N, CA, C and O atoms as CSV, one atom per row, in Angstrom:
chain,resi,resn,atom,element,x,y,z
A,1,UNK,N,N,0.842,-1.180,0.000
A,1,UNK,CA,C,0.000,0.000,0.000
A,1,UNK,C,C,0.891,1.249,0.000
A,1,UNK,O,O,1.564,1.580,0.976
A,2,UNK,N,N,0.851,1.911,-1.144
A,2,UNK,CA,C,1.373,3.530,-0.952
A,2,UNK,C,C,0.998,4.453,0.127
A,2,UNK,O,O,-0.121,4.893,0.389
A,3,UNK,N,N,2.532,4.754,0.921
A,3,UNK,CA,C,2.421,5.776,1.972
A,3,UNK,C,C,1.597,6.896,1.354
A,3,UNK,O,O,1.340,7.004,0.155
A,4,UNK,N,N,1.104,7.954,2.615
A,4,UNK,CA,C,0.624,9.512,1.878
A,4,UNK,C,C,1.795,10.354,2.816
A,4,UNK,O,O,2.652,9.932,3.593
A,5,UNK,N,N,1.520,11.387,2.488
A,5,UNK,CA,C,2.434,12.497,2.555
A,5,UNK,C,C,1.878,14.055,2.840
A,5,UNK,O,O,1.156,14.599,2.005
A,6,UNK,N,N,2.147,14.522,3.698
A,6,UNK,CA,C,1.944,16.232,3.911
A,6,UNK,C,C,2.662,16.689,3.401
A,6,UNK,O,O,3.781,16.485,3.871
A,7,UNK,N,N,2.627,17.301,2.548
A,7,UNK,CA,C,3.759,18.699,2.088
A,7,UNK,C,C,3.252,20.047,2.108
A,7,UNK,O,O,2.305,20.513,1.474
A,8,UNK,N,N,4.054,20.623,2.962
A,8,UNK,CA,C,3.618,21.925,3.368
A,8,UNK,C,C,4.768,22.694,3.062
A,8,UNK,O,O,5.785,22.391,3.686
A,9,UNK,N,N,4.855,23.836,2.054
A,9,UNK,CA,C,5.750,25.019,1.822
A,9,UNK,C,C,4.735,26.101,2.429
A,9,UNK,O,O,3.513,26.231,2.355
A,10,UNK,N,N,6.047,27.027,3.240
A,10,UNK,CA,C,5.112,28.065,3.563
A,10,UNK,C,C,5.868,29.169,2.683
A,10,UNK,O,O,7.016,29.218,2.241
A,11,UNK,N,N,4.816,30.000,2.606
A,11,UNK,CA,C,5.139,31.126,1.556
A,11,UNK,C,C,5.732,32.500,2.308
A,11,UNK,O,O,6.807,33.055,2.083
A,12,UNK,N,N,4.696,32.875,3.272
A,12,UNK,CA,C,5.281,33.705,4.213
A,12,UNK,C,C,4.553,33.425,5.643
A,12,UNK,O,O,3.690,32.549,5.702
A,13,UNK,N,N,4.919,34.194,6.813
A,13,UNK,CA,C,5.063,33.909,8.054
A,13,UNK,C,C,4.320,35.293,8.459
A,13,UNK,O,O,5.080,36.261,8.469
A,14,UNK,N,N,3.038,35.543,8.776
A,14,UNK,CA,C,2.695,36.883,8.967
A,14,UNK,C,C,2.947,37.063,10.721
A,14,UNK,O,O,3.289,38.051,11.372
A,15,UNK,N,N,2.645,35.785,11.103
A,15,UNK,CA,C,2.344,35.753,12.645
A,15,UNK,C,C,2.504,34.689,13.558
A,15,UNK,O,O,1.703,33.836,13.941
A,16,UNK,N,N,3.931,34.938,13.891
A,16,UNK,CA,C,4.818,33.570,14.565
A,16,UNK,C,C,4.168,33.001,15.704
A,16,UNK,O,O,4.211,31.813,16.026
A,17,UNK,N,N,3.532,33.972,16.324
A,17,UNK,CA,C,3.337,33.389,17.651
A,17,UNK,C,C,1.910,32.551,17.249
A,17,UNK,O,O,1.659,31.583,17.966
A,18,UNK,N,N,0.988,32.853,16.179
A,18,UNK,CA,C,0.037,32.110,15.609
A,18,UNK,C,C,0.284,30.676,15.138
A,18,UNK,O,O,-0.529,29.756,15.057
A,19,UNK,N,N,1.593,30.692,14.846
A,19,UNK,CA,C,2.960,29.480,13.758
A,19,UNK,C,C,2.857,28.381,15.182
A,19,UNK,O,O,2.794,27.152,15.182
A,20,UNK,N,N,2.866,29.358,16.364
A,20,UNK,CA,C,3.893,28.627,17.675
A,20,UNK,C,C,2.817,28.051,17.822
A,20,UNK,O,O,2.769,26.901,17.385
A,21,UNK,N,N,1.450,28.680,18.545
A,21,UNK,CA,C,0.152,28.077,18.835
A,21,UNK,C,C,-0.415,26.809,18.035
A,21,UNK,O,O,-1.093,25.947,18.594
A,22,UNK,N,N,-0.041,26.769,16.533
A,22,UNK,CA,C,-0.262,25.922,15.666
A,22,UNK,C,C,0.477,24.423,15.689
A,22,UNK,O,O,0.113,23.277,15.424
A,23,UNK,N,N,1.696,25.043,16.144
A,23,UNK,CA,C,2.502,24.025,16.157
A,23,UNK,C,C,2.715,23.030,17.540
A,23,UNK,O,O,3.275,21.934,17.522
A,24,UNK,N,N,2.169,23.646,18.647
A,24,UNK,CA,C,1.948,22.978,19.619
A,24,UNK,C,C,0.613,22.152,19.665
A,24,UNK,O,O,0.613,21.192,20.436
A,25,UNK,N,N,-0.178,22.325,19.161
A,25,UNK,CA,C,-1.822,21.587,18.452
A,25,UNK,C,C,-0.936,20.576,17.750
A,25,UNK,O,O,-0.160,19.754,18.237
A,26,UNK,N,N,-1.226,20.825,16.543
A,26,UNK,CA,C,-0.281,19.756,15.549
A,26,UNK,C,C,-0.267,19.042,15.256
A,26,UNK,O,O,-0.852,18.249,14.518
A,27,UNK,N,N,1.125,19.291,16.314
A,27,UNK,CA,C,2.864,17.927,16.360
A,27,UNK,C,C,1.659,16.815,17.259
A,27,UNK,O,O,1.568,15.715,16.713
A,28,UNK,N,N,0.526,17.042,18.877
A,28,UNK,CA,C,0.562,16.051,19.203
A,28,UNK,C,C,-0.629,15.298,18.146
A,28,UNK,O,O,-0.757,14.074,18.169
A,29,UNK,N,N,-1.590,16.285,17.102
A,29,UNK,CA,C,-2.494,15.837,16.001
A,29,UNK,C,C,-2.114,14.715,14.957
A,29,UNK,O,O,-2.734,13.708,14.617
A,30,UNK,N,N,-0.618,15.332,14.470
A,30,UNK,CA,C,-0.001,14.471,13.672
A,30,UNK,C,C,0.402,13.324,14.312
A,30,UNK,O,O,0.377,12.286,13.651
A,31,UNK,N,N,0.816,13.281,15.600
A,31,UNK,CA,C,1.370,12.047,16.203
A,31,UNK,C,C,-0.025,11.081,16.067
A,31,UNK,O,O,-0.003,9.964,15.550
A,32,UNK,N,N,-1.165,11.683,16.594
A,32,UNK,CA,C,-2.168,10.641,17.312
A,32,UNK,C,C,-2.656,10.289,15.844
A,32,UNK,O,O,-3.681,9.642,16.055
A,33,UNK,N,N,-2.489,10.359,14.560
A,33,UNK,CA,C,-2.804,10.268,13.280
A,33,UNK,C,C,-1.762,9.315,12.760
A,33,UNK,O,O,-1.884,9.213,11.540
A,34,UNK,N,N,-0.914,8.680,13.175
A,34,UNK,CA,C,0.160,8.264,13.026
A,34,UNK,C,C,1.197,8.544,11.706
A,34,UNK,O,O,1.693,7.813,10.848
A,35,UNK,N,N,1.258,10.030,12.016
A,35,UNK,CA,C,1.970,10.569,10.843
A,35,UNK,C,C,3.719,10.989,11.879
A,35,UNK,O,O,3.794,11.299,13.068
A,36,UNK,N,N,5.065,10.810,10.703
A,36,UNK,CA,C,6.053,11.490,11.184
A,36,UNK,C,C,6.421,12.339,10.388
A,36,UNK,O,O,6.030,12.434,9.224
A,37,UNK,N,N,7.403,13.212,11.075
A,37,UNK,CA,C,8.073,14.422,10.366
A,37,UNK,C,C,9.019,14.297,10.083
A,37,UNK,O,O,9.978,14.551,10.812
A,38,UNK,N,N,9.108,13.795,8.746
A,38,UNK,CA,C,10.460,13.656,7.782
A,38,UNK,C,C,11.335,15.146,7.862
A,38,UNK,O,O,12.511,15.130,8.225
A,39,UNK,N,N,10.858,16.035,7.602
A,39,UNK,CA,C,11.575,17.634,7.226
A,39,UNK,C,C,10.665,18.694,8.140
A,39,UNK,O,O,9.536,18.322,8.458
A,40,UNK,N,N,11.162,20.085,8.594
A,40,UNK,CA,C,10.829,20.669,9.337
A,40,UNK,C,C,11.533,21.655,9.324
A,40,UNK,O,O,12.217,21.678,10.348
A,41,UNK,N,N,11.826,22.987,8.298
A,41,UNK,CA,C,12.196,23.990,8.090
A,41,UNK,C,C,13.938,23.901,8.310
A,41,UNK,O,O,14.575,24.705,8.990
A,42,UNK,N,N,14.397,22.986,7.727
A,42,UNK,CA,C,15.582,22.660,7.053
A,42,UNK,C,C,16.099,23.312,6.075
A,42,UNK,O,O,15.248,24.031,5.550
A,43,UNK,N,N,17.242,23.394,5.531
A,43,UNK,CA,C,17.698,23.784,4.138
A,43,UNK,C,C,17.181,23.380,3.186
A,43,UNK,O,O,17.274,22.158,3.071
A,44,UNK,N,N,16.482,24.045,2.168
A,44,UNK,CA,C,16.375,23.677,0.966
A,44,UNK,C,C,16.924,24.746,-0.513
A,44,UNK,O,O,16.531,25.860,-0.861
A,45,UNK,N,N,17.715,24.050,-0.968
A,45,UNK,CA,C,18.164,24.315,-2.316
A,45,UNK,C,C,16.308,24.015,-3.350
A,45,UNK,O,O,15.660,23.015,-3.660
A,46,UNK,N,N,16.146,25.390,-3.521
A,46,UNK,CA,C,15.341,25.668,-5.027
A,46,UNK,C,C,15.888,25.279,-6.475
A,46,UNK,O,O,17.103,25.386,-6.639
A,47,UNK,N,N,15.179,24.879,-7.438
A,47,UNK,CA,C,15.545,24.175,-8.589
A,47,UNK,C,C,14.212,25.199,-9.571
A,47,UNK,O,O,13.193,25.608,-9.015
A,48,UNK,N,N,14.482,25.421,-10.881
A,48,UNK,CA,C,13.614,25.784,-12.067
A,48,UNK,C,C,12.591,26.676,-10.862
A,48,UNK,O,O,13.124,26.882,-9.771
A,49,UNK,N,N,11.403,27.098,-11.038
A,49,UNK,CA,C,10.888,27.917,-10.768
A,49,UNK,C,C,10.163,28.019,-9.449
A,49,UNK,O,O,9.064,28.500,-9.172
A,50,UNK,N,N,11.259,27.322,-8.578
A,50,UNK,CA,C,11.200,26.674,-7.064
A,50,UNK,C,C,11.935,28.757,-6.110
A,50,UNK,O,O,12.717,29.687,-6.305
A,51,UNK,N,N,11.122,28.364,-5.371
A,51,UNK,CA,C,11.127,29.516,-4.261
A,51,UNK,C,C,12.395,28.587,-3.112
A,51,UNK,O,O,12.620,27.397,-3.336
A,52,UNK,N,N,12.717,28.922,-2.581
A,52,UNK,CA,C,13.722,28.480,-1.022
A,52,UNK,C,C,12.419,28.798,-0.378
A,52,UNK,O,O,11.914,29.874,-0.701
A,53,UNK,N,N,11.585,27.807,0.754
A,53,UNK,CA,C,10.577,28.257,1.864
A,53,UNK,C,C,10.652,27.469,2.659
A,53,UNK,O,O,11.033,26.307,2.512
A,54,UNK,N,N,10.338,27.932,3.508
A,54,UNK,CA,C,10.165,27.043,5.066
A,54,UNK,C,C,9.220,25.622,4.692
A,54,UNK,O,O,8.053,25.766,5.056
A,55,UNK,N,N,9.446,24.571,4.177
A,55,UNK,CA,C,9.231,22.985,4.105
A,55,UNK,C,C,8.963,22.098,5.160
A,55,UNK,O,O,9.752,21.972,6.097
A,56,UNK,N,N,7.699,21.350,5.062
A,56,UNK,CA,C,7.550,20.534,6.210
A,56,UNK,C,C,7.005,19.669,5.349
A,56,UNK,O,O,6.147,19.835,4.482
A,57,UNK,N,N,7.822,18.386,5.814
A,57,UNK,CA,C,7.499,17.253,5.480
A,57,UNK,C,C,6.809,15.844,6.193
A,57,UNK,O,O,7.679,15.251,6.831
A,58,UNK,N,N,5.814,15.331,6.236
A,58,UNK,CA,C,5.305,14.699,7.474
A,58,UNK,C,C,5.209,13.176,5.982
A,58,UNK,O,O,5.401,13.227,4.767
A,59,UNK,N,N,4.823,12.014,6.930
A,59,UNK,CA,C,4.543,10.980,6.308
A,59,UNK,C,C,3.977,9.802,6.900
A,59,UNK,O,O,4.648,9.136,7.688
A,60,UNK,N,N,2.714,9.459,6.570
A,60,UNK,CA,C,1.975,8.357,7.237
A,60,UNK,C,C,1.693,7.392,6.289
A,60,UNK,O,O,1.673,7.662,5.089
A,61,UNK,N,N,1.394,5.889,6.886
A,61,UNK,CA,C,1.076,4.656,6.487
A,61,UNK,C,C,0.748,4.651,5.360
A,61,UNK,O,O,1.308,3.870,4.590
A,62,UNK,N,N,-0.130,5.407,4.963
A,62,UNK,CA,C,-0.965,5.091,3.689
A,62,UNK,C,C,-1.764,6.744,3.114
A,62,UNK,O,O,-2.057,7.606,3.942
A,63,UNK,N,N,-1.867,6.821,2.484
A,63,UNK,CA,C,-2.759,8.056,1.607
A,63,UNK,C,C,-4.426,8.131,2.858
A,63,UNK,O,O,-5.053,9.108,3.267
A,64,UNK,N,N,-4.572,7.026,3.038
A,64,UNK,CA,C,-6.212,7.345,3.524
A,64,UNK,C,C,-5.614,8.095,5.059
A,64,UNK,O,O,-5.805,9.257,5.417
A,65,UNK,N,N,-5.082,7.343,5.566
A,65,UNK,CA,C,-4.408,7.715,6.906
A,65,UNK,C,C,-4.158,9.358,6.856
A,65,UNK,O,O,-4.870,10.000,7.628
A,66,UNK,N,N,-3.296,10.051,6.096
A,66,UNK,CA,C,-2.798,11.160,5.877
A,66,UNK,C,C,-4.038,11.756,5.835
A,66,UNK,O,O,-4.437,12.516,6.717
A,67,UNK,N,N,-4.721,11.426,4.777
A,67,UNK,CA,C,-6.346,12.664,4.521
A,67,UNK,C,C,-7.046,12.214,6.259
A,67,UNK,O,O,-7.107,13.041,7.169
A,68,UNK,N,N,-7.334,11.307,6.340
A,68,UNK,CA,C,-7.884,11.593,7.657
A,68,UNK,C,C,-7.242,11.994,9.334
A,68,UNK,O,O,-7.803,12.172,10.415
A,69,UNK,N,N,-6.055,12.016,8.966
A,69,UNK,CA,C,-5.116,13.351,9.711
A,69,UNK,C,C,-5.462,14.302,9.837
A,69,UNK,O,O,-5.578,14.901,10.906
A,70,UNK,N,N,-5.780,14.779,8.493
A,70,UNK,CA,C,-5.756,16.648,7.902
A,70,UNK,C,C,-7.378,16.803,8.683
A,70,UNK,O,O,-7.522,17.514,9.677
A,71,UNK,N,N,-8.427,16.089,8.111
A,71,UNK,CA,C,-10.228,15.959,8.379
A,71,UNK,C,C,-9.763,15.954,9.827
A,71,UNK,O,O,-10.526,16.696,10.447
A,72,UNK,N,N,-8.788,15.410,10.679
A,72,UNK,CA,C,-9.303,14.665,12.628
A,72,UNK,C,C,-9.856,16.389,12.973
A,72,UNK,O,O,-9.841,17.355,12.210
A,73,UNK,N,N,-10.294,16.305,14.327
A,73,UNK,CA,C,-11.212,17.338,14.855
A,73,UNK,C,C,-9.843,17.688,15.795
A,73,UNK,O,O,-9.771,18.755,16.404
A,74,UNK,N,N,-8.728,16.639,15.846
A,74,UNK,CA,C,-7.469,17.351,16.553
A,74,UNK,C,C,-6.766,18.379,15.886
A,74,UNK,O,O,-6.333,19.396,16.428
A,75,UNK,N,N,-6.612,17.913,14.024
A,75,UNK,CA,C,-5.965,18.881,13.483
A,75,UNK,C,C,-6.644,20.181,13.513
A,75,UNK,O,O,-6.039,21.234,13.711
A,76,UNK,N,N,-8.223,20.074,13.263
A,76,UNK,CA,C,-8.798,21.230,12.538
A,76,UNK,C,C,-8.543,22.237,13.948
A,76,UNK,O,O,-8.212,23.403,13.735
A,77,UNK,N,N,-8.637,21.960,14.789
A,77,UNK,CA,C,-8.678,22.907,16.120
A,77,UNK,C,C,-7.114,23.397,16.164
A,77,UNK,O,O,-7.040,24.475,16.754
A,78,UNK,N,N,-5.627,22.835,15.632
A,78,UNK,CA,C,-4.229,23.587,15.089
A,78,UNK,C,C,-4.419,24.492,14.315
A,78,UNK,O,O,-3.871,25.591,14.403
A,79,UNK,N,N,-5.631,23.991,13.009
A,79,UNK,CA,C,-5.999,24.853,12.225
A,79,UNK,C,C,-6.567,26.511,12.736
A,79,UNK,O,O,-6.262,27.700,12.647
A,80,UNK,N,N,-7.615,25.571,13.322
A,80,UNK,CA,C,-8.199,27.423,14.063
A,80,UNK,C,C,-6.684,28.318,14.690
A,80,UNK,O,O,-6.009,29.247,14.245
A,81,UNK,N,N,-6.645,27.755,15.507
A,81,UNK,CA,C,-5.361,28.357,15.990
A,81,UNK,C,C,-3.804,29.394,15.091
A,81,UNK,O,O,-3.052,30.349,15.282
A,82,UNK,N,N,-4.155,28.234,14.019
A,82,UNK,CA,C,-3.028,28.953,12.597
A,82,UNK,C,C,-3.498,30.182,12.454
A,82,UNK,O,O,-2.815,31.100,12.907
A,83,UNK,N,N,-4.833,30.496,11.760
A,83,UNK,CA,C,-5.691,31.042,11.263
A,83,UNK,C,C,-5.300,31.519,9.564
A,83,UNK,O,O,-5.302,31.012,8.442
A,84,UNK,N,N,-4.933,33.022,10.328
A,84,UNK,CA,C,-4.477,33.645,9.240
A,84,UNK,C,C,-2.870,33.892,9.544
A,84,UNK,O,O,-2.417,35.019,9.345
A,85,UNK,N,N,-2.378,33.286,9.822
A,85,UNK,CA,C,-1.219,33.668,10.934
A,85,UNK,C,C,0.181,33.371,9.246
A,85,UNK,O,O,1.207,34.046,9.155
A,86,UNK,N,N,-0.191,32.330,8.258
A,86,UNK,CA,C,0.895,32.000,7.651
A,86,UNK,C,C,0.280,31.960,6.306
A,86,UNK,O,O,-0.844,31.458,6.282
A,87,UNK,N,N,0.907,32.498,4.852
A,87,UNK,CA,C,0.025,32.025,3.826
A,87,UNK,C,C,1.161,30.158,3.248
A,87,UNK,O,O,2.370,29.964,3.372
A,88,UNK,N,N,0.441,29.521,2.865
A,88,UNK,CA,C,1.285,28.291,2.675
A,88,UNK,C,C,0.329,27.753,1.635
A,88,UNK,O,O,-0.777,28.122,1.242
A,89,UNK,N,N,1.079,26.821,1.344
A,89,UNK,CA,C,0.615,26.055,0.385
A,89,UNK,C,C,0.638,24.478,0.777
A,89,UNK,O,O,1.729,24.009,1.102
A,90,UNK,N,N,-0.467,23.659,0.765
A,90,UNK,CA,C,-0.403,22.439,2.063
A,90,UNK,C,C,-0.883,21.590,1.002
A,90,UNK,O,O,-1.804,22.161,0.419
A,91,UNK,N,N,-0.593,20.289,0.446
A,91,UNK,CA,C,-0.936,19.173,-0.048
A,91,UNK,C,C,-0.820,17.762,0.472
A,91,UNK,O,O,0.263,17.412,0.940
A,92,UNK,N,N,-1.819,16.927,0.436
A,92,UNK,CA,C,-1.889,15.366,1.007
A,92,UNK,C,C,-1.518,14.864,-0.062
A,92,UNK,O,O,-2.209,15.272,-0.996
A,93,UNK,N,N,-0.451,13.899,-0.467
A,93,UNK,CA,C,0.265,13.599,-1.785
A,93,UNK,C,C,0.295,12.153,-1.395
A,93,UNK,O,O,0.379,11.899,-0.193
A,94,UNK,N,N,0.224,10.981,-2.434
A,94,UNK,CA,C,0.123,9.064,-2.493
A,94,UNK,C,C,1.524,9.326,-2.846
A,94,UNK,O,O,2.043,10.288,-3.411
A,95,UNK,N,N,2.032,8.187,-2.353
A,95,UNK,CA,C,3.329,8.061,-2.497
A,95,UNK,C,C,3.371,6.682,-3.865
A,95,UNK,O,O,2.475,6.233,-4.580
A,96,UNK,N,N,4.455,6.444,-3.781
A,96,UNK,CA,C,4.660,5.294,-4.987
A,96,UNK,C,C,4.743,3.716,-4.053
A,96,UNK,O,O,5.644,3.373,-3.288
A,97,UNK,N,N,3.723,3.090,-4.352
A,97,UNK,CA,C,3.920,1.591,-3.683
A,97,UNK,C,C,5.330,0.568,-4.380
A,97,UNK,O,O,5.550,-0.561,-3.941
């Protein structure tokens, strides 16, 4: 069964302490979802019409697992908390079996 995948580039950062609040929700959302965090605002080298951005990489069991991560009523309440705090760009991605 193909893993799924979070990929989250953030674009900009309007409101850290919104980032912080978010990120303490989350990390324990993603855990109880049984997702890990491959990458987490690491270096990244940009390629062709690639930006350098703050990258987070998470990865769980399977594609269904991941979407029902993002849907749990643990994440969406990180969510409230984010708000408007970061603009990003967030995708649930199937991996290759």
């Amino acid at each position: 069964m193909p893993k799924g995948y979070w990929v989250s580039v953030y674009r900009t950062i309007s409101d850290p302490e919104k980032l912080a609040a978010y990120n303490k929700l989350a990390g324990p959302a993603v855990k109880a979802g049984g997702g890990r965090v491959l990458a987490r605002g690491g270096r990244v080298v940009a390629h062709d019409a690639g930006i350098a951005e703050r990258t987070v990489l998470i990865e769980f069991d399977s594609f269904e697992q991941a979407v029902a991560a993002r849907e749990s009523a643990a994440y969406q309440e990180a969510l409230v908390a984010l708000s408007d705090g970061v603009e990003r760009d967030f995708r649930v991605v199937e991996g290759i079996d």
